[in-house]
Coordinates of C-alpha atoms in Angstrom, one line a residue:
L215 CA 65.7 108.0 108.2
L216 CA 69.0 109.7 106.8
Q217 CA 68.0 108.5 103.3
Q218 CA 64.6 110.3 103.8
N219 CA 66.2 113.4 104.9
G220 CA 68.5 113.4 101.7
V221 CA 71.6 111.8 102.8
G222 CA 73.0 109.5 100.1
K223 CA 70.8 111.1 97.4
V224 CA 71.1 114.8 97.7
E225 CA 74.8 115.9 97.3
E226 CA 74.8 119.0 99.5
Q227 CA 73.1 117.2 102.3
T228 CA 75.3 114.2 102.0
E229 CA 78.4 116.3 102.1
R230 CA 77.1 118.5 105.0
F231 CA 76.3 115.5 107.2
L232 CA 79.7 113.5 106.4
R233 CA 81.7 116.8 107.1
L234 CA 80.0 117.7 110.3
S235 CA 79.7 114.0 111.6
T236 CA 83.7 113.4 111.1
D237 CA 84.6 116.8 112.8
V238 CA 82.5 115.8 115.6
V239 CA 83.4 112.2 116.2
V240 CA 87.3 113.2 115.8
E241 CA 86.9 116.2 118.2
A242 CA 85.2 113.9 120.7
C243 CA 87.8 111.1 120.4
L244 CA 90.7 113.7 120.8
K245 CA 88.9 115.3 124.0
S246 CA 88.6 112.0 125.7
A247 CA 92.4 111.5 125.6
V248 CA 92.5 114.4 128.4
A249 CA 90.0 112.7 130.4
G250 CA 91.7 109.3 129.9
E251 CA 95.1 110.9 130.8
A252 CA 93.8 112.5 134.0
A253 CA 92.1 109.4 135.3
S254 CA 95.1 107.3 134.8
N255 CA 98.3 107.8 136.7
A256 CA 100.3 105.2 135.0
D257 CA 99.5 107.1 131.6
Q258 CA 100.6 110.3 133.3
E259 CA 103.9 108.8 134.2
T260 CA 104.6 107.3 130.8
G261 CA 103.3 110.5 129.1
G262 CA 100.8 108.3 127.0
K263 CA 97.2 109.3 126.2
V264 CA 94.4 106.7 126.0
L265 CA 91.8 107.6 123.7
N266 CA 88.0 106.4 123.5
Y267 CA 87.3 105.2 120.0
N268 CA 83.6 104.2 120.8
V269 CA 82.1 107.2 118.7
I270 CA 84.6 106.9 116.0
D271 CA 83.6 103.0 115.7
S272 CA 80.0 103.8 115.8
Y273 CA 80.2 106.5 113.0
A274 CA 82.3 104.0 110.8
K275 CA 79.7 101.4 111.2
L276 CA 77.1 104.0 110.3
A277 CA 79.0 105.1 107.1
S278 CA 79.7 101.5 106.1
L279 CA 75.9 100.5 106.7
L280 CA 74.9 103.5 104.4
V281 CA 77.1 102.4 101.7
R282 CA 76.0 98.7 101.9
Y283 CA 72.3 99.3 101.8
M284 CA 72.4 102.4 99.5
N285 CA 69.6 101.9 96.9
G286 CA 68.2 104.7 94.9
G287 CA 66.3 102.4 92.7
G288 CA 67.1 101.3 89.0
S289 CA 69.1 98.2 87.6
P290 CA 71.9 96.2 89.8
E291 CA 74.4 98.3 87.8
Q292 CA 73.1 101.6 88.7
V293 CA 72.6 100.6 92.6
A294 CA 76.2 99.3 92.3
H295 CA 77.4 102.9 90.9
Q296 CA 75.2 104.7 93.5
R297 CA 77.1 102.7 96.4
L298 CA 80.4 103.3 94.7
T299 CA 79.5 107.1 94.5
L300 CA 78.6 107.2 98.1
L301 CA 81.7 105.5 99.3
N302 CA 83.7 108.0 97.3
K303 CA 81.9 110.7 99.1
V304 CA 82.5 109.3 102.3
L305 CA 86.3 108.8 101.7
G306 CA 86.5 112.2 99.9
V307 CA 85.1 114.1 102.8
T308 CA 87.2 112.1 105.4
V309 CA 90.5 112.7 103.7
R310 CA 89.6 116.5 103.0
T311 CA 88.6 116.9 106.6
M312 CA 91.7 115.3 107.9
M313 CA 93.9 117.4 105.6
A314 CA 92.2 120.5 106.8
N315 CA 92.6 119.4 110.4
Y316 CA 96.4 118.8 109.8
E317 CA 96.9 122.2 108.2
R318 CA 95.0 124.0 110.9
S319 CA 96.9 122.3 113.6
K320 CA 100.1 123.4 111.9
Q321 CA 99.1 127.1 111.6
E322 CA 97.9 127.0 115.4
A323 CA 101.2 125.6 116.5
G324 CA 103.4 127.7 114.4
S325 CA 107.1 127.1 114.5
N326 CA 106.5 124.8 117.6
F327 CA 104.4 122.3 115.5
A328 CA 105.6 118.8 116.6
H329 CA 102.8 116.5 117.2
W330 CA 99.4 115.9 115.3
D331 CA 97.6 112.8 116.7
Q332 CA 97.0 110.3 113.7
R333 CA 95.0 107.9 115.7
P334 CA 91.5 108.9 115.4
W335 CA 91.9 109.1 111.5
F336 CA 93.9 105.9 111.4
R337 CA 91.0 104.1 113.6
L338 CA 88.1 105.6 111.2
L339 CA 90.0 104.5 107.9
L340 CA 90.8 101.3 109.4
N341 CA 87.2 100.4 110.4
L342 CA 85.9 101.4 107.0
V343 CA 88.5 99.2 105.2
H344 CA 87.6 96.3 107.5
E345 CA 83.6 96.9 107.1
L346 CA 83.6 97.1 103.4
N347 CA 86.1 94.7 102.4
S348 CA 84.8 91.7 104.4
P349 CA 83.0 89.1 102.4
S350 CA 79.6 90.2 101.5
P351 CA 77.2 89.2 98.8
T352 CA 76.0 92.9 98.6
L353 CA 79.4 94.2 98.0
D354 CA 81.5 91.2 96.5
P355 CA 80.3 92.1 92.9
I356 CA 81.9 95.8 93.3
S357 CA 85.0 94.7 95.3
L358 CA 87.3 95.9 92.7
G359 CA 85.6 99.3 92.6
I360 CA 85.8 99.7 96.5
L361 CA 89.3 98.8 96.5
S362 CA 89.9 101.4 93.8
V363 CA 88.2 104.1 95.8
F364 CA 90.2 103.4 98.9
G365 CA 93.5 103.4 96.9
S366 CA 92.6 106.8 95.5
A367 CA 91.9 108.1 98.9
F368 CA 95.2 106.7 100.4
H369 CA 97.1 108.2 97.3
V370 CA 95.7 111.5 98.4
V371 CA 96.9 111.5 101.9
Q372 CA 100.2 109.9 101.1
P373 CA 103.3 110.6 103.5
L374 CA 104.6 113.4 101.1
V375 CA 101.2 115.3 101.7
I376 CA 100.9 114.3 105.5
P377 CA 104.1 113.2 106.9
A378 CA 102.6 112.9 110.3
F379 CA 100.4 110.3 109.0
A380 CA 103.2 108.0 107.6
F381 CA 102.9 105.2 110.1
A382 CA 99.3 104.9 110.1
W383 CA 99.3 105.1 106.2
L384 CA 101.6 102.3 105.9
E385 CA 99.6 100.2 108.1
L386 CA 96.5 101.0 106.1
I387 CA 97.9 100.0 102.7
S388 CA 99.5 96.8 103.9
H389 CA 96.4 95.8 105.8
R390 CA 95.4 92.1 104.9
M391 CA 91.9 93.3 104.0
F392 CA 93.2 95.7 101.4
L393 CA 96.6 94.8 99.9
S394 CA 95.8 91.0 99.7
N395 CA 92.5 91.6 98.4
L396 CA 93.7 94.1 95.8
L397 CA 96.4 91.6 94.5
L398 CA 94.1 88.7 94.5
I399 CA 91.6 90.2 92.0
K400 CA 91.3 88.1 88.7
G401 CA 93.1 89.5 85.6
Q402 CA 95.7 91.6 87.9
K403 CA 93.3 94.4 87.7
G404 CA 94.3 95.7 91.3
W405 CA 98.0 95.6 90.5
G406 CA 98.0 99.1 89.1
V407 CA 96.6 100.5 92.5
A408 CA 99.1 98.8 94.8
H409 CA 101.9 99.6 92.4
Q410 CA 101.1 103.4 92.7
L411 CA 100.9 103.3 96.5
L412 CA 104.2 101.5 96.8
I413 CA 105.7 104.1 94.6
D414 CA 104.2 106.8 96.9
L415 CA 105.9 105.1 99.8
F416 CA 109.4 104.8 98.1
L417 CA 109.2 108.5 97.0
F418 CA 108.7 109.7 100.5
L419 CA 111.6 107.5 101.8
E420 CA 113.9 108.3 98.9
P421 CA 115.5 111.5 100.3
H422 CA 115.7 110.2 103.8
L423 CA 117.6 107.0 102.8
R424 CA 120.1 109.0 100.8
K425 CA 121.4 110.3 104.1
T426 CA 124.3 108.5 106.1
E427 CA 122.4 108.8 109.3
L428 CA 118.5 108.0 109.7
T429 CA 116.4 109.2 112.4
D430 CA 114.6 106.7 114.8
A431 CA 111.4 107.5 113.1
I432 CA 112.8 106.8 109.6
K433 CA 114.4 103.6 110.7
Q434 CA 111.1 102.3 112.1
L435 CA 109.4 103.5 108.9
Y436 CA 112.1 101.6 106.8
K437 CA 111.7 98.3 108.9
G438 CA 108.0 98.3 108.3
T439 CA 108.6 98.8 104.5
L440 CA 110.9 95.9 104.5
R441 CA 108.3 93.6 106.2
V442 CA 105.8 94.7 103.6
L443 CA 108.1 93.9 100.9
L444 CA 109.0 90.6 102.4
V445 CA 105.2 89.6 102.5
L446 CA 104.9 90.6 99.0
L447 CA 108.1 88.5 98.1
H448 CA 106.6 85.5 99.8
D449 CA 103.0 85.6 98.7
F450 CA 103.1 87.8 95.5
P451 CA 106.5 87.5 93.8
S452 CA 105.0 87.9 90.3
F453 CA 103.8 91.5 91.4
L454 CA 107.3 92.6 92.6
A455 CA 108.9 91.1 89.3
G456 CA 106.7 92.8 87.2
Y457 CA 107.2 96.2 88.5
H458 CA 110.9 95.7 89.5
L459 CA 112.0 98.5 87.1
S460 CA 109.7 101.3 88.3
F461 CA 110.5 100.4 91.9
C462 CA 114.1 100.4 91.5
N463 CA 114.1 103.7 89.8
V464 CA 112.7 105.5 92.7
I465 CA 115.0 103.6 95.4
P466 CA 118.3 105.1 95.9
E467 CA 121.4 103.3 94.7
N468 CA 122.8 103.0 98.4
C469 CA 119.7 101.1 99.4
V470 CA 121.2 97.6 98.3
Q471 CA 118.9 95.6 100.6
L472 CA 115.8 97.0 99.4
R473 CA 116.7 96.8 95.6
N474 CA 118.1 93.2 96.2
L475 CA 114.8 92.1 97.8
I476 CA 112.9 93.4 94.8
L477 CA 115.2 92.1 92.2
S478 CA 115.1 88.4 93.8
A479 CA 111.5 88.2 92.9
F480 CA 110.5 85.7 90.2
P481 CA 107.3 84.2 89.0
R482 CA 106.2 81.0 90.8
G483 CA 106.1 78.9 87.6
M484 CA 109.6 79.8 86.5
V485 CA 112.6 77.6 87.2
L486 CA 115.8 79.6 87.7
P487 CA 119.0 78.2 85.6
D488 CA 121.5 76.4 87.7
P489 CA 124.5 78.8 88.3
F490 CA 126.8 75.8 88.8
P491 CA 126.2 73.3 85.8
R492 CA 128.0 70.2 85.8
S493 CA 130.4 71.4 82.9
I494 CA 131.5 74.1 85.0
L495 CA 131.9 71.9 88.2
K496 CA 134.0 69.5 86.1
L497 CA 136.4 72.4 85.0
L498 CA 136.9 73.3 88.7

């Protein structure tokens, strides 16, 4: 029905449908926080807000089905290109709407701007990552293209652009359905995208890590970064070893732990030389 009305085929119709749908579902999700908070005494005591994600989940499912079954006719290569184009449109509209919402919230709050709820946007992007990167005979042939489109979208909304989205962003780029799939692509074709996203993370952390005292938020983000690097060191040491120079160039000199963690990576097939050969032991 949506394709019959031009969604997915006519650019203007597709753009308008996705933009209005994203605005509506996010606004509905945020409004549900008020009702949830009012209905729960426990939440009022802790100051927390419970969101209802049903409408977000439904829209993400609809968007993923549109991409999965997009077929405007033509050869298999043309159909694959149509699906990637539609996915690029979906994510492009999502990140532009999120950035506009963030800037609008800053302007409305003025100097008192202290909180922007990242949870609806995180949930939406997380559902899309999970739906479109799960094993599927329809999407497996274009898995590299799908991951690259997600990588480009995450690069646009990096923490330097939307600092309030930093925690959700870190969880998205390190998700098992994204980062692992990206690094497991044959021929190391996905390494460049992963490298760029980690550089984005280090560039955001760099001015904060140069300070003697870290805020609680930066401490937690730093811990999350360490955990991601430890996973990479264990599962993909060749990736860290291959890009160690560019990583260390954007990490402050005082961050010895981060730099040592990256520099300790070496390819699995390599045998490190013994630092204490028998000739030296005899002299000792």
